[in-house]
Structure formats: C-alpha cells, structure tokens
Short mmCIF file of C-alpha atoms in Angstrom, two decimals:
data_model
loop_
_atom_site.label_atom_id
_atom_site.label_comp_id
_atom_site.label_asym_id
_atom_site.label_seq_id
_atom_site.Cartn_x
_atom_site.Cartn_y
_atom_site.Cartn_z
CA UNK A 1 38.49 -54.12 47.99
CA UNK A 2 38.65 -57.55 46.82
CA UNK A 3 38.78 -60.70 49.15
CA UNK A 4 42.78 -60.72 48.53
CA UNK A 5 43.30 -57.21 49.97
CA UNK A 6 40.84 -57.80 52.99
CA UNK A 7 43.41 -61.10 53.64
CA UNK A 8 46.49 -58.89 53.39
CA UNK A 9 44.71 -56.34 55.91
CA UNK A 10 43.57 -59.07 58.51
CA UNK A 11 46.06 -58.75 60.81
CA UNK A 12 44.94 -55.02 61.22
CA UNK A 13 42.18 -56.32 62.97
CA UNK A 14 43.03 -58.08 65.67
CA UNK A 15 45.66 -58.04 68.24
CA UNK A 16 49.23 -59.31 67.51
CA UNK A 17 51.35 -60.99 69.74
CA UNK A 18 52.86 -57.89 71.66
CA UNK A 19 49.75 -56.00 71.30
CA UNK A 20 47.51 -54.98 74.06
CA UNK A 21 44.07 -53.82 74.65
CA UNK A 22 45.58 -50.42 76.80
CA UNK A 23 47.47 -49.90 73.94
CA UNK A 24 45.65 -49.78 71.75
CA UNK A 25 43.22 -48.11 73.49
CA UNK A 26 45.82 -45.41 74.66
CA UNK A 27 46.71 -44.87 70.94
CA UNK A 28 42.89 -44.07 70.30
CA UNK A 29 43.08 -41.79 72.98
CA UNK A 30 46.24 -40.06 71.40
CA UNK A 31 44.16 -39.64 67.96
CA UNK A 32 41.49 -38.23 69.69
CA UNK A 33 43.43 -35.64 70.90
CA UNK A 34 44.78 -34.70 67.62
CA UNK A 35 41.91 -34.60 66.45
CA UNK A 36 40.63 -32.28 68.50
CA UNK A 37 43.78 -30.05 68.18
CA UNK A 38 43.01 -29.91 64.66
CA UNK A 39 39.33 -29.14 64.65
CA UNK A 40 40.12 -26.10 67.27
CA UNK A 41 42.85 -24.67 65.13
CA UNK A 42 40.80 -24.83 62.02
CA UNK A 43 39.80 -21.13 61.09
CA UNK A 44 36.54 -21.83 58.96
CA UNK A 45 34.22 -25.11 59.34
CA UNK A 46 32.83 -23.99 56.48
CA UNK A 47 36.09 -23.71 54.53
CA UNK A 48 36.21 -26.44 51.47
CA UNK A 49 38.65 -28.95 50.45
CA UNK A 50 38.64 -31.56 46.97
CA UNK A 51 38.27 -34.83 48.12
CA UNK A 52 40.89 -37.46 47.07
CA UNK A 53 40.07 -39.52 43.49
CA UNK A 54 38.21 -42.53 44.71
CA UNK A 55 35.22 -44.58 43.19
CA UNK A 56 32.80 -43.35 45.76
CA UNK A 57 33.27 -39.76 45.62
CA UNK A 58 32.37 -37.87 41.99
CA UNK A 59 35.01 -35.80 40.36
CA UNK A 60 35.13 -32.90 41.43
CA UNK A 61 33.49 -33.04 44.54
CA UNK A 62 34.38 -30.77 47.96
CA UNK A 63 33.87 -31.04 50.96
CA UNK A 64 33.74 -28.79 53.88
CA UNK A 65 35.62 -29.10 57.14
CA UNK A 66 31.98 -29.75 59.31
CA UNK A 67 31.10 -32.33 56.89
CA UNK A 68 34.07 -33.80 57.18
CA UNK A 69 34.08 -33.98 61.03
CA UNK A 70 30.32 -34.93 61.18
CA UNK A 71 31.31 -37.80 58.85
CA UNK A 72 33.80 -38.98 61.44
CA UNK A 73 31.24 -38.73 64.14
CA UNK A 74 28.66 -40.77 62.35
CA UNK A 75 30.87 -43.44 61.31
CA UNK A 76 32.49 -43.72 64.85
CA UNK A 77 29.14 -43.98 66.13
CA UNK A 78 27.88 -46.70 63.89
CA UNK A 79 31.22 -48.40 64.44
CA UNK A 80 30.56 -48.33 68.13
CA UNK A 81 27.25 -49.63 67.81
CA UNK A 82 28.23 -52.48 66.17
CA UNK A 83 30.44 -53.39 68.88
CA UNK A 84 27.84 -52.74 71.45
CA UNK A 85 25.56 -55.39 69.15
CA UNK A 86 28.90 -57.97 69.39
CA UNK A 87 29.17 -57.31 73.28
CA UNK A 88 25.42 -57.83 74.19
CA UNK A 89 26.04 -61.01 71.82
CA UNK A 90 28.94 -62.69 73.70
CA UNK A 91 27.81 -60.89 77.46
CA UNK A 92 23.70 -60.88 77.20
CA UNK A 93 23.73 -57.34 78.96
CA UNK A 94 21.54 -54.79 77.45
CA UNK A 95 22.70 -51.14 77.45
CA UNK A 96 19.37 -49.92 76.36
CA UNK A 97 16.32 -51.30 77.26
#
C-alpha cells in the first residue's frame, strides 16, 4: 500500500464520533462467532482452496482450510501482542513477568 491509501484507510483505525469501544468490541464478538460457525460446518480441514491474485502469494498457490485458520490465529495473536506492548507502554503493568 502506498502512504496515500494508508491516509484514505485512517479513519478505520480509530474510533469515529458515534463509535464506541462496546461496539466495537461486540462486533468482534459477532465475527468470532461466525467464525466459528464456519470452521464447525467445514467438512474437510484439509480440503484446498486457490488463494486470491495478490503480490504476496505465487500463482497458483492453495491453501488448505487449517492453514487458513492457523493463519488467523497467529496473526490475531501477534496483533494482540502488540497491543499488550502499547498497554504496558501507556499503564506500566506487566502481564508476564
């Protein structure tokens, strides 16, 4: 993305007037369990699918369903860490160690 598309995508990144934290923490919630309505109808984990055309991926290239989901679980868990590394920042409380 170039530094013009990241300032056309700001506001996605912080709360607009009318916004609130519940909110958007309720809406999380609601993804999460569509998520996991998704991963417990899916007949095979194992079962492949072409990724879309992007820069990062090769032509070509598949992926199954439990690489798919255990990519979503490692980037929500860095993601969270960083926020954890931004909380201990502003708060000074450790949650490890």
């Amino acid at each position: 993305m170039t530094e013009e598309d990241w300032a056309r995508r700001a506001e996605e990144f912080r709360l607009l007037p009318g916004e609130t934290l519940a909110g958007v923490l309720a809406t999380y919630a609601e993804e999460g369990r569509r998520t996991d309505a998704l991963v417990t109808a899916l007949p095979d984990l194992n079962a492949a699918h072409p990724l879309p055309k992007a820069p990062w991926f090769p032509p070509g290239e598949r992926w199954s369903a439990r690489r798919v989901l255990l990519h979503i679980i490692a980037e929500t868990a860095q993601h969270a860490g960083h926020a954890d590394i931004i909380r201990e920042s502003l708060d000074g409380a450790k949650s490890m160690g």
